[in-house]
Amino acid sequence: MFIGFIRNNVKRFISMMLVLFTLSSFMVSVSAGEKLTLNYTDVKLYVMNDAMKEVVGELPEGYSSTVQLEANTEGVRWYVSSGDTVTVDSTGFVTPTTETWYYYGNMGTTFLPQEGQVPDYVEVRHKMGKSTVTCVKNGERVDVSVEVCDYSDVYVDNKIKAYIDGNITDTMTDYEKLEKVCEYAASFEYSPYASGYESMIIEGGGDCWASASLIAHICNNYLSIEATIRYGVNDPGAASNHKNAVVYIDGKYYAAEAGYYMPAPRLWHIDELDGGYSFHYKNGSYSVYQYDGRDKDIVIPDLYDEKSVTEIEGNILYYNNWAGFKPESVTIPASITKIDNFAFSSIDSIENLYVNEDNEVYCSVDGVIYTEDKIELFACPAGKAGVFNVPEGTQRIGDYAVAYNYKITEVNLPEGVKSIGEGAFGDCSNLTSVSLPESLETISDFAFYNNYQLKELYVPASVTQISDYAFSSTDGVTIYGEEGSYAQEYAQSKNIKFVVMTSGDTEQDGEVNIKDATAIQKYLAMLVDFSGIQEKVADFDGNGSVNISDATAIQKMLAGLEY
């Protein structure tokens, strides 16, 4: 028994020693092992399109389109852990990936053509951007950032820097530097096939878009001079879709032009924009046709070149807004006698339009423009949001007066309004409710064009004329009105759903009963909501408001009592 005890303990001792020896050996091998490292931590690969290859041939020395990644040990595994711009093989060799584009006319897609489809041409493009290549061994991991870059960017950057180094000095004024930049843009041939500064430099020619983008790019990115692309189609002699650059220097704005259709070296010139405004001369006075300034609160001048500014043309702020500037208000001088219906359309940053109190044609009320006699609503700014209550005394809603406002949800017109002009509420895509008064007589074409959210509209019996396209592209609207009214006749002729309005029929089930009286009581107790149509029919006693007397009047009628 004693011998058995010794034998068992010897076995345990030997087993313990073997475990300790094994652990010791493992710890020695790990601590003595070399940490996994790679020959790169980040890499940039460069690729070229066909146009670039025609210019430079092969990539210059120092710019590679592939890379061989190597680890300090064997037996590693490689894979792409994020991104899709490169692939890596089992040896760590990295190459850029491509994708095939199929073009049908001007439309391109990466989807394979369907049977029977033949693309006009096929283009193979490299995918640009960053990916991560990962190397692993024995649970240890090392990542390499690989970015695929367009060599065209390097080529263009070098060309621009070379021109700047040879032609522009620190002693020059910003205006003198701008002159040299325009001269550079005009040194390229005119070509309708290149509309960006990169393609113009690579291919040796470009159009007005390319010249404008080159001027703006160099000013902003190399010379610290603020510049943007300018829409120049309204400039004298300009062609369709013409663009130039607007440059801001020492508090002044300049239109820089180098996009002429002629052989190189082409003409170029720089015109100062007085306060950022552009003017047309018309019969002894001026109209302002564009503003390219940076003011948040714009004040249109009343004089230019010692002559009155009497007109504001259409879309004077649209292209400035397109360039990223967001004006908040516009003040119109007393000298203005004509404003285009689309002068301030679509600029949803503008919340207020003010008119000088001495103006004899227009006035403003709460930041909205009316005719001076306040009879016609002329222009509601696109930045007005929520509920818009048109003031008492208004008789006409002018053409396109509220058009292209995407923030207004409800409009209430007062009694006395007789006509709604062409496109008055067109493209108000979030408008859900419009209250039309019993005085209304005419609704013009496109008055409710593209009002996607407008689902119901009460049209009073006083309306005797609705133009054919008044509700163009406003699908799903239901017109409510009186039996035998012009509105019913119109709706039926245009296949628009029409519902006969019955006073008191808040449930809109075609009859007035106790459920309607109960619904009014619930509405007054704020237990249910009414639509605009329901509110209108709920005013059973016709006193202009919904109150308990309406529910009582319905109950008396049902009981055969006088109400």
Coordinates of C-alpha atoms in Angstrom, one line a residue:
M1 CA 0.0 0.0 0.0
F2 CA 2.8 2.4 0.8
I3 CA 4.6 1.4 -2.4
G4 CA 1.4 2.2 -4.3
F5 CA 1.2 5.6 -2.7
I6 CA 4.8 6.4 -3.8
R7 CA 4.2 5.1 -7.3
N8 CA 1.0 7.3 -7.7
N9 CA 2.7 10.4 -6.5
V10 CA 5.7 9.9 -8.7
K11 CA 3.4 9.7 -11.6
R12 CA 1.7 12.9 -10.6
F13 CA 5.1 14.6 -10.2
I14 CA 6.3 13.5 -13.6
S15 CA 3.0 14.7 -15.2
M16 CA 3.2 18.1 -13.5
M17 CA 6.8 18.5 -14.6
L18 CA 5.8 17.6 -18.2
V19 CA 3.1 20.3 -18.2
L20 CA 5.4 22.9 -16.7
F21 CA 8.0 22.0 -19.3
T22 CA 5.6 22.3 -22.1
L23 CA 4.2 25.7 -20.9
S24 CA 7.8 26.9 -20.5
S25 CA 8.7 25.9 -24.0
F26 CA 5.6 27.7 -25.4
M27 CA 6.3 30.9 -23.5
V28 CA 10.0 30.8 -24.7
S29 CA 8.9 30.4 -28.3
V30 CA 6.4 33.3 -28.2
S31 CA 8.7 35.7 -26.4
A32 CA 11.5 34.8 -28.7
G33 CA 9.2 35.1 -31.8
E34 CA 9.5 38.2 -34.0
K35 CA 6.5 40.6 -34.2
L36 CA 4.6 40.5 -37.5
T37 CA 5.6 43.6 -39.6
L38 CA 5.2 44.6 -43.3
N39 CA 7.3 46.6 -45.7
Y40 CA 4.5 49.3 -46.0
T41 CA 2.0 50.9 -43.6
D42 CA 0.2 52.9 -46.3
V43 CA 0.5 53.0 -50.1
K44 CA -0.8 55.2 -53.0
L45 CA -1.3 53.6 -56.3
Y46 CA -1.8 55.7 -59.5
V47 CA -3.9 54.9 -62.5
M48 CA -4.6 56.7 -65.8
N49 CA -7.5 56.8 -68.3
D50 CA -7.0 56.6 -72.0
A51 CA -6.8 60.3 -72.5
M52 CA -4.0 60.6 -70.0
K53 CA -2.1 57.8 -71.5
E54 CA -2.1 59.5 -74.8
V55 CA -0.5 62.5 -73.2
V56 CA 2.2 61.0 -71.0
G57 CA 2.4 57.3 -72.1
E58 CA 3.5 55.3 -69.1
L59 CA 3.5 56.4 -65.5
P60 CA 6.5 58.4 -64.6
E61 CA 9.1 57.0 -62.2
G62 CA 7.9 57.2 -58.6
Y63 CA 4.3 56.5 -59.6
S64 CA 3.2 52.9 -59.6
S65 CA -0.1 51.2 -60.3
T66 CA 0.8 48.1 -58.3
V67 CA 2.7 47.2 -55.1
Q68 CA 4.2 44.0 -53.7
L69 CA 3.5 43.8 -49.9
E70 CA 6.0 41.7 -48.0
A71 CA 5.9 40.3 -44.4
N72 CA 8.9 39.6 -42.2
T73 CA 7.9 35.9 -41.9
E74 CA 6.5 33.1 -44.1
G75 CA 3.1 31.5 -43.9
V76 CA 1.0 34.7 -43.8
R77 CA -2.5 35.2 -45.3
W78 CA -3.5 38.2 -47.3
Y79 CA -7.0 39.6 -47.9
V80 CA -8.9 42.9 -48.5
S81 CA -10.7 43.7 -45.2
S82 CA -12.4 46.9 -46.4
G83 CA -13.1 48.8 -49.6
D84 CA -13.3 47.5 -53.2
T85 CA -10.7 49.6 -55.0
V86 CA -7.9 46.9 -55.0
T87 CA -7.4 43.1 -55.0
V88 CA -4.5 41.2 -53.4
D89 CA -3.2 37.7 -54.2
S90 CA -1.8 35.0 -52.0
T91 CA 1.7 36.5 -52.3
G92 CA 0.7 40.1 -51.2
F93 CA 0.7 41.6 -54.7
V94 CA -1.9 44.4 -54.9
T95 CA -3.5 45.7 -58.0
P96 CA -6.3 48.3 -58.6
T97 CA -9.8 47.0 -59.5
T98 CA -11.9 48.1 -62.5
E99 CA -15.5 48.1 -63.4
T100 CA -17.2 48.1 -66.8
W101 CA -19.6 50.8 -67.9
Y102 CA -22.1 50.3 -70.7
Y103 CA -23.3 53.5 -72.4
Y104 CA -26.6 53.9 -74.3
G105 CA -26.5 57.5 -75.7
N106 CA -25.6 59.7 -72.7
M107 CA -26.7 57.2 -70.1
G108 CA -24.2 54.9 -68.5
T109 CA -24.7 51.9 -66.2
T110 CA -22.6 49.1 -64.7
F111 CA -25.3 46.5 -65.2
L112 CA -24.7 43.9 -67.8
P113 CA -26.8 44.5 -71.0
Q114 CA -30.0 42.5 -71.2
E115 CA -30.4 40.1 -74.1
G116 CA -30.9 42.0 -77.3
Q117 CA -29.4 45.3 -75.9
V118 CA -26.3 46.6 -77.7
P119 CA -24.5 49.5 -75.9
D120 CA -23.2 52.4 -78.0
Y121 CA -19.8 52.0 -76.3
V122 CA -18.2 50.3 -73.4
E123 CA -15.7 51.9 -71.0
V124 CA -13.5 50.2 -68.4
R125 CA -12.8 52.4 -65.4
H126 CA -10.6 52.1 -62.3
K127 CA -12.3 52.4 -59.0
M128 CA -10.8 55.3 -57.0
G129 CA -10.5 55.6 -53.2
K130 CA -9.1 53.8 -50.2
S131 CA -9.1 50.1 -49.3
T132 CA -7.5 48.2 -46.5
V133 CA -5.3 45.1 -47.1
T134 CA -4.8 42.9 -44.1
C135 CA -2.0 40.4 -43.3
V136 CA -2.6 37.7 -40.6
K137 CA -0.6 34.9 -39.0
N138 CA -1.2 33.0 -35.8
G139 CA -3.9 35.5 -34.7
E140 CA -1.7 38.5 -35.3
R141 CA -3.0 41.1 -37.8
V142 CA -1.4 44.1 -39.6
D143 CA -3.3 46.5 -41.8
V144 CA -2.1 48.5 -44.8
S145 CA -4.0 51.5 -46.2
V146 CA -4.0 51.5 -50.0
E147 CA -5.4 54.4 -51.9
V148 CA -6.0 54.3 -55.7
C149 CA -5.4 57.8 -57.1
D150 CA -6.0 59.3 -60.6
Y151 CA -2.6 60.4 -62.0
S152 CA -4.4 63.1 -63.9
D153 CA -4.7 65.0 -60.6
V154 CA -1.0 64.9 -60.1
Y155 CA -0.3 65.9 -63.8
V156 CA -2.7 68.8 -63.6
D157 CA -1.4 70.0 -60.2
N158 CA 2.2 70.0 -61.5
K159 CA 1.2 71.9 -64.6
I160 CA -0.6 74.6 -62.6
K161 CA 2.3 74.9 -60.1
A162 CA 4.7 75.2 -63.0
Y163 CA 2.7 78.1 -64.4
I164 CA 2.4 79.8 -61.1
D165 CA 6.1 79.5 -60.4
G166 CA 7.0 81.0 -63.7
N167 CA 4.4 83.8 -63.9
I168 CA 3.0 84.8 -60.5
T169 CA 5.1 86.3 -57.6
D170 CA 4.3 87.2 -54.0
T171 CA 4.9 90.9 -54.8
M172 CA 1.9 91.0 -57.1
T173 CA -1.5 92.3 -56.0
D174 CA -4.4 89.8 -56.0
Y175 CA -5.8 91.6 -59.0
E176 CA -2.5 91.2 -60.9
K177 CA -2.5 87.5 -60.0
L178 CA -6.1 87.2 -61.3
E179 CA -4.9 88.7 -64.6
K180 CA -2.2 86.1 -64.9
V181 CA -4.7 83.3 -64.1
C182 CA -7.1 84.6 -66.9
E183 CA -4.2 84.7 -69.3
Y184 CA -3.4 81.1 -68.5
A185 CA -7.0 80.0 -69.0
A186 CA -7.1 81.8 -72.3
S187 CA -3.8 80.1 -73.5
F188 CA -5.8 76.9 -74.2
E189 CA -7.6 76.3 -77.4
Y190 CA -11.4 76.5 -77.4
S191 CA -12.9 73.0 -77.5
P192 CA -16.6 71.9 -76.9
Y193 CA -15.4 68.5 -75.8
A194 CA -13.9 69.5 -72.5
S195 CA -15.9 71.2 -69.8
G196 CA -13.6 70.9 -66.7
Y197 CA -10.3 72.4 -65.9
E198 CA -8.5 69.0 -65.6
S199 CA -9.6 67.8 -69.1
M200 CA -8.7 71.2 -70.6
I201 CA -5.2 71.0 -69.3
I202 CA -4.8 67.4 -70.3
E203 CA -6.3 67.7 -73.8
G204 CA -5.1 71.2 -74.5
G205 CA -8.5 72.8 -75.0
G206 CA -11.9 73.4 -73.3
D207 CA -15.1 75.5 -73.4
C208 CA -16.2 78.4 -71.2
W209 CA -17.2 76.0 -68.4
A210 CA -13.6 74.7 -68.4
S211 CA -12.1 78.1 -68.4
A212 CA -14.3 79.3 -65.6
S213 CA -13.6 76.2 -63.5
L214 CA -9.8 76.7 -64.0
I215 CA -9.9 80.3 -62.9
A216 CA -12.0 79.5 -59.8
H217 CA -9.8 76.4 -59.0
I218 CA -6.5 78.2 -59.1
C219 CA -7.8 81.2 -57.2
N220 CA -9.3 79.1 -54.4
N221 CA -6.7 76.4 -54.0
Y222 CA -3.4 78.0 -54.9
L223 CA -3.7 81.8 -54.4
S224 CA -6.2 82.0 -51.4
I225 CA -8.5 84.3 -53.5
E226 CA -12.2 83.6 -53.1
A227 CA -13.9 82.7 -56.4
T228 CA -16.9 80.7 -57.7
I229 CA -18.4 79.7 -61.0
R230 CA -20.8 82.3 -62.3
Y231 CA -23.8 81.8 -64.6
G232 CA -23.1 84.2 -67.4
V233 CA -25.9 83.4 -69.9
N234 CA -27.5 86.8 -69.4
D235 CA -24.4 88.8 -70.1
P236 CA -24.3 90.8 -73.3
G237 CA -23.3 88.5 -76.2
A238 CA -23.2 85.4 -74.1
A239 CA -24.2 82.0 -75.6
S240 CA -26.6 79.5 -74.1
N241 CA -25.4 78.0 -70.8
H242 CA -22.4 80.3 -70.7
K243 CA -20.3 80.4 -67.5
N244 CA -17.5 82.5 -66.3
A245 CA -16.0 83.1 -62.8
V246 CA -16.8 85.7 -60.1
V247 CA -13.8 86.6 -58.0
Y248 CA -13.8 88.5 -54.7
I249 CA -10.8 90.8 -54.1
D250 CA -10.5 93.5 -51.4
G251 CA -14.2 94.0 -51.0
K252 CA -14.9 94.1 -54.7
Y253 CA -16.5 91.6 -57.1
Y254 CA -15.1 90.8 -60.5
A255 CA -16.4 88.8 -63.4
A256 CA -13.4 87.0 -65.0
E257 CA -14.0 85.9 -68.6
A258 CA -11.7 83.7 -70.6
G259 CA -14.1 81.4 -72.5
Y260 CA -14.3 82.9 -75.9
Y261 CA -14.9 80.8 -79.0
M262 CA -11.7 81.4 -80.9
P263 CA -8.1 80.0 -81.4
A264 CA -5.6 80.4 -78.7
P265 CA -4.4 82.7 -77.2
R266 CA -8.0 83.7 -76.7
L267 CA -9.3 87.1 -75.5
W268 CA -9.9 87.5 -71.8
H269 CA -11.1 90.4 -69.6
I270 CA -12.1 91.3 -66.1
D271 CA -15.2 93.4 -65.3
E272 CA -16.0 94.8 -61.9
L273 CA -19.5 94.0 -60.7
D274 CA -20.7 97.0 -58.8
G275 CA -21.5 95.6 -55.4
G276 CA -21.9 92.2 -57.0
Y277 CA -24.7 93.3 -59.3
S278 CA -25.0 93.0 -63.0
F279 CA -27.1 95.5 -65.0
H280 CA -28.8 95.9 -68.4
Y281 CA -29.3 99.4 -69.8
K282 CA -32.9 99.9 -70.9
N283 CA -34.3 103.1 -72.3
G284 CA -32.5 105.6 -70.1
S285 CA -32.5 103.4 -66.9
Y286 CA -31.1 100.1 -65.7
S287 CA -32.4 96.8 -64.7
V288 CA -30.6 94.5 -62.4
Y289 CA -30.4 91.0 -63.8
Q290 CA -28.0 89.1 -61.5
Y291 CA -26.5 89.3 -58.0
D292 CA -23.2 87.5 -57.3
G293 CA -22.4 89.0 -54.0
R294 CA -22.1 87.5 -50.5
D295 CA -24.4 89.6 -48.4
K296 CA -27.0 87.8 -46.3
D297 CA -29.3 90.9 -46.3
I298 CA -29.3 92.2 -49.8
V299 CA -30.1 95.8 -50.5
I300 CA -30.7 96.5 -54.2
P301 CA -29.3 99.8 -55.3
D302 CA -31.5 102.6 -56.7
L303 CA -28.7 104.0 -58.9
Y304 CA -26.1 102.7 -61.2
D305 CA -23.8 104.8 -63.4
E306 CA -25.8 107.8 -62.1
K307 CA -29.0 106.5 -63.6
S308 CA -32.0 104.9 -61.9
V309 CA -32.4 101.2 -61.4
T310 CA -36.1 100.6 -62.2
E311 CA -36.4 96.9 -62.9
I312 CA -35.6 93.5 -61.3
E313 CA -35.3 90.7 -63.8
G314 CA -36.1 87.0 -63.2
N315 CA -33.9 84.7 -61.2
I316 CA -31.4 87.3 -60.1
L317 CA -30.4 85.2 -57.1
Y318 CA -30.9 81.7 -58.4
Y319 CA -27.3 81.1 -59.6
N320 CA -25.7 82.7 -56.6
N321 CA -27.8 80.3 -54.5
W322 CA -26.7 77.5 -56.8
A323 CA -23.1 78.4 -56.0
G324 CA -23.8 77.9 -52.3
F325 CA -24.6 81.3 -50.9
K326 CA -27.8 81.7 -48.8
P327 CA -29.3 85.2 -48.6
E328 CA -31.9 85.8 -46.0
S329 CA -33.6 89.0 -47.0
V330 CA -33.9 91.4 -49.9
T331 CA -34.7 95.1 -49.7
I332 CA -36.2 96.8 -52.8
P333 CA -35.6 100.5 -53.4
A334 CA -38.2 103.2 -54.1
S335 CA -36.9 103.4 -57.7
I336 CA -38.2 100.0 -58.8
T337 CA -41.3 100.0 -61.0
K338 CA -41.2 96.4 -62.3
I339 CA -40.3 93.1 -60.7
D340 CA -40.3 89.9 -62.6
N341 CA -42.6 87.2 -61.3
F342 CA -39.6 84.8 -60.9
A343 CA -37.2 87.3 -59.5
F344 CA -36.8 85.5 -56.1
S345 CA -38.3 82.1 -57.0
S346 CA -37.0 78.9 -55.2
I347 CA -34.5 80.7 -52.9
D348 CA -35.7 79.0 -49.7
S349 CA -33.2 80.8 -47.5
I350 CA -35.0 84.1 -48.1
E351 CA -37.6 84.7 -45.4
N352 CA -38.4 88.3 -46.0
L353 CA -38.8 90.7 -49.0
Y354 CA -38.9 94.3 -48.0
V355 CA -40.0 97.3 -50.1
N356 CA -38.9 100.9 -49.4
E357 CA -41.9 102.8 -48.0
D358 CA -41.5 105.5 -50.8
N359 CA -42.0 103.0 -53.6
E360 CA -45.1 103.9 -55.6
V361 CA -45.8 100.5 -57.2
Y362 CA -45.1 97.9 -54.5
C363 CA -45.2 97.6 -50.7
S364 CA -44.4 94.9 -48.2
V365 CA -46.4 93.4 -45.3
D366 CA -44.7 91.0 -42.9
G367 CA -41.9 90.4 -45.5
V368 CA -44.3 89.7 -48.4
I369 CA -44.6 91.9 -51.5
Y370 CA -48.0 93.3 -52.5
T371 CA -49.0 96.0 -55.0
E372 CA -48.8 99.4 -53.4
D373 CA -52.6 99.5 -53.0
K374 CA -52.4 96.1 -51.2
I375 CA -55.0 94.6 -53.6
E376 CA -52.7 92.0 -55.1
L377 CA -50.4 89.5 -53.4
F378 CA -47.3 89.7 -55.7
A379 CA -44.5 87.6 -54.2
C380 CA -44.2 85.5 -51.1
P381 CA -40.6 84.5 -50.3
A382 CA -39.7 80.8 -50.6
G383 CA -38.4 80.8 -47.1
K384 CA -41.8 81.5 -45.5
A385 CA -42.8 78.3 -43.7
G386 CA -45.9 76.8 -42.0
V387 CA -49.2 78.7 -42.1
F388 CA -49.6 81.7 -44.4
N389 CA -52.5 84.0 -43.7
V390 CA -53.1 86.4 -46.5
P391 CA -54.3 89.7 -45.0
E392 CA -57.7 91.3 -45.3
G393 CA -58.2 93.6 -48.3
T394 CA -56.4 91.4 -50.7
Q395 CA -58.4 90.8 -53.9
R396 CA -56.0 89.0 -56.2
I397 CA -53.3 86.3 -55.8
G398 CA -50.9 87.2 -58.5
D399 CA -49.2 85.0 -61.1
Y400 CA -46.7 82.7 -59.4
A401 CA -47.0 84.7 -56.2
V402 CA -46.3 81.7 -53.9
A403 CA -44.9 79.3 -56.4
Y404 CA -41.9 77.1 -55.6
N405 CA -42.3 77.5 -51.9
Y406 CA -41.5 74.1 -50.4
K407 CA -42.0 75.1 -46.8
I408 CA -45.6 76.5 -46.6
T409 CA -48.1 73.9 -45.4
E410 CA -51.3 75.9 -45.2
V411 CA -52.7 79.0 -46.9
N412 CA -55.8 80.9 -45.8
L413 CA -57.3 83.4 -48.2
P414 CA -59.6 86.1 -46.8
E415 CA -63.1 87.0 -48.0
G416 CA -62.7 89.5 -50.9
V417 CA -60.2 87.5 -52.9
K418 CA -61.7 87.2 -56.4
S419 CA -59.0 85.6 -58.5
I420 CA -56.0 83.2 -58.2
G421 CA -53.4 83.8 -60.9
E422 CA -51.5 81.5 -63.1
G423 CA -49.2 79.2 -61.2
A424 CA -50.0 81.0 -58.0
F425 CA -49.4 78.0 -55.7
G426 CA -47.6 75.8 -58.3
D427 CA -44.9 73.5 -57.0
C428 CA -45.7 74.1 -53.4
S429 CA -44.9 70.5 -52.7
N430 CA -45.8 70.5 -49.0
L431 CA -49.0 72.5 -49.2
T432 CA -51.7 70.4 -47.6
S433 CA -54.5 72.9 -47.1
V434 CA -55.9 76.0 -48.9
S435 CA -58.9 77.9 -47.7
L436 CA -60.8 79.5 -50.6
P437 CA -63.3 82.3 -49.8
E438 CA -66.9 82.6 -51.0
S439 CA -65.8 85.7 -52.9
L440 CA -63.5 83.7 -55.3
E441 CA -64.5 83.8 -59.0
T442 CA -61.6 82.5 -61.1
I443 CA -58.8 80.0 -60.8
S444 CA -56.1 80.2 -63.6
D445 CA -53.9 77.6 -65.2
F446 CA -51.3 75.8 -63.0
A447 CA -52.7 77.5 -59.9
F448 CA -52.3 74.2 -58.1
Y449 CA -49.6 72.5 -60.2
N450 CA -47.6 69.7 -58.6
N451 CA -49.3 70.1 -55.2
Y452 CA -48.6 66.5 -54.2
Q453 CA -49.8 66.8 -50.6
L454 CA -53.0 68.7 -51.4
K455 CA -55.7 66.0 -51.0
E456 CA -58.9 68.0 -50.6
L457 CA -60.0 71.5 -51.7
Y458 CA -63.3 73.2 -51.1
V459 CA -64.2 75.3 -54.2
P460 CA -67.1 77.7 -53.4
A461 CA -70.2 78.1 -55.7
S462 CA -69.0 81.7 -56.4
V463 CA -66.3 80.3 -58.8
T464 CA -67.4 80.5 -62.4
Q465 CA -64.2 79.9 -64.2
I466 CA -61.4 77.3 -63.7
S467 CA -58.8 77.0 -66.4
D468 CA -58.1 73.6 -68.1
Y469 CA -54.7 73.1 -66.4
A470 CA -55.5 74.6 -63.0
F471 CA -54.8 71.2 -61.3
S472 CA -52.2 69.9 -63.7
S473 CA -50.0 67.2 -62.1
T474 CA -51.9 67.4 -58.8
D475 CA -53.1 63.8 -58.7
G476 CA -55.4 62.5 -56.0
V477 CA -57.0 65.8 -55.1
T478 CA -60.7 65.7 -54.2
I479 CA -62.8 68.8 -54.9
Y480 CA -65.6 69.6 -52.5
G481 CA -68.4 71.9 -53.5
E482 CA -72.2 72.5 -53.8
E483 CA -74.5 70.4 -55.9
G484 CA -74.9 71.8 -59.4
S485 CA -72.0 74.3 -59.0
Y486 CA -69.4 75.1 -61.7
A487 CA -66.8 73.3 -59.6
Q488 CA -68.8 70.1 -59.9
E489 CA -69.1 70.5 -63.7
Y490 CA -65.4 71.2 -64.0
A491 CA -64.4 68.2 -61.8
Q492 CA -66.5 65.8 -63.7
S493 CA -65.1 67.1 -67.1
K494 CA -61.5 66.5 -65.8
N495 CA -62.2 63.2 -64.1
I496 CA -61.4 64.7 -60.7
K497 CA -63.3 63.3 -57.7
F498 CA -66.0 65.6 -56.5
V499 CA -67.9 65.4 -53.2
V500 CA -71.1 67.4 -52.6
M501 CA -70.7 69.5 -49.5
T502 CA -73.6 69.2 -47.1
S503 CA -73.6 71.7 -44.2
G504 CA -73.3 69.8 -40.9
D505 CA -72.0 66.6 -42.5
T506 CA -68.8 66.4 -40.6
E507 CA -68.6 62.6 -41.0
Q508 CA -68.9 63.1 -44.8
D509 CA -71.2 60.2 -45.2
G510 CA -73.8 62.0 -47.2
E511 CA -76.3 62.8 -44.5
V512 CA -76.5 64.9 -41.3
N513 CA -77.3 62.9 -38.1
I514 CA -76.5 62.7 -34.5
K515 CA -73.0 61.4 -35.3
D516 CA -72.1 64.8 -36.8
A517 CA -73.3 66.6 -33.6
T518 CA -71.2 64.2 -31.5
A519 CA -68.2 64.7 -33.8
I520 CA -68.4 68.5 -33.3
Q521 CA -68.5 68.1 -29.5
K522 CA -65.5 65.8 -29.7
Y523 CA -63.7 68.3 -31.8
L524 CA -64.4 71.1 -29.3
A525 CA -63.2 68.9 -26.5
M526 CA -60.0 68.4 -28.6
L527 CA -60.6 64.6 -28.7
V528 CA -60.5 64.5 -32.5
D529 CA -59.1 66.7 -35.3
F530 CA -61.0 68.1 -38.3
S531 CA -59.7 68.7 -41.8
G532 CA -60.3 72.0 -43.4
I533 CA -63.3 70.6 -45.2
Q534 CA -64.7 69.2 -41.9
E535 CA -64.3 72.6 -40.2
K536 CA -66.1 74.3 -43.0
V537 CA -69.2 72.0 -42.9
A538 CA -69.1 71.9 -39.1
D539 CA -70.1 75.6 -39.0
F540 CA -73.7 74.6 -39.3
D541 CA -75.2 77.8 -38.1
G542 CA -73.0 79.8 -40.5
N543 CA -71.6 82.3 -38.0
G544 CA -68.1 81.9 -39.2
S545 CA -66.8 79.6 -36.4
V546 CA -67.3 76.1 -35.0
N547 CA -68.7 76.1 -31.5
I548 CA -71.3 74.3 -29.4
S549 CA -74.1 76.1 -31.1
D550 CA -73.4 74.2 -34.2
A551 CA -73.9 70.8 -32.4
T552 CA -77.0 72.2 -30.7
A553 CA -78.4 73.4 -34.1
I554 CA -77.9 70.0 -35.6
Q555 CA -79.7 68.3 -32.6
K556 CA -82.6 70.8 -32.9
M557 CA -82.9 70.1 -36.6
L558 CA -83.0 66.4 -36.0
A559 CA -85.7 66.9 -33.4
G560 CA -87.8 69.0 -35.8
L561 CA -87.3 72.2 -33.7
E562 CA -86.5 75.6 -35.0
Y563 CA -82.8 76.5 -34.9

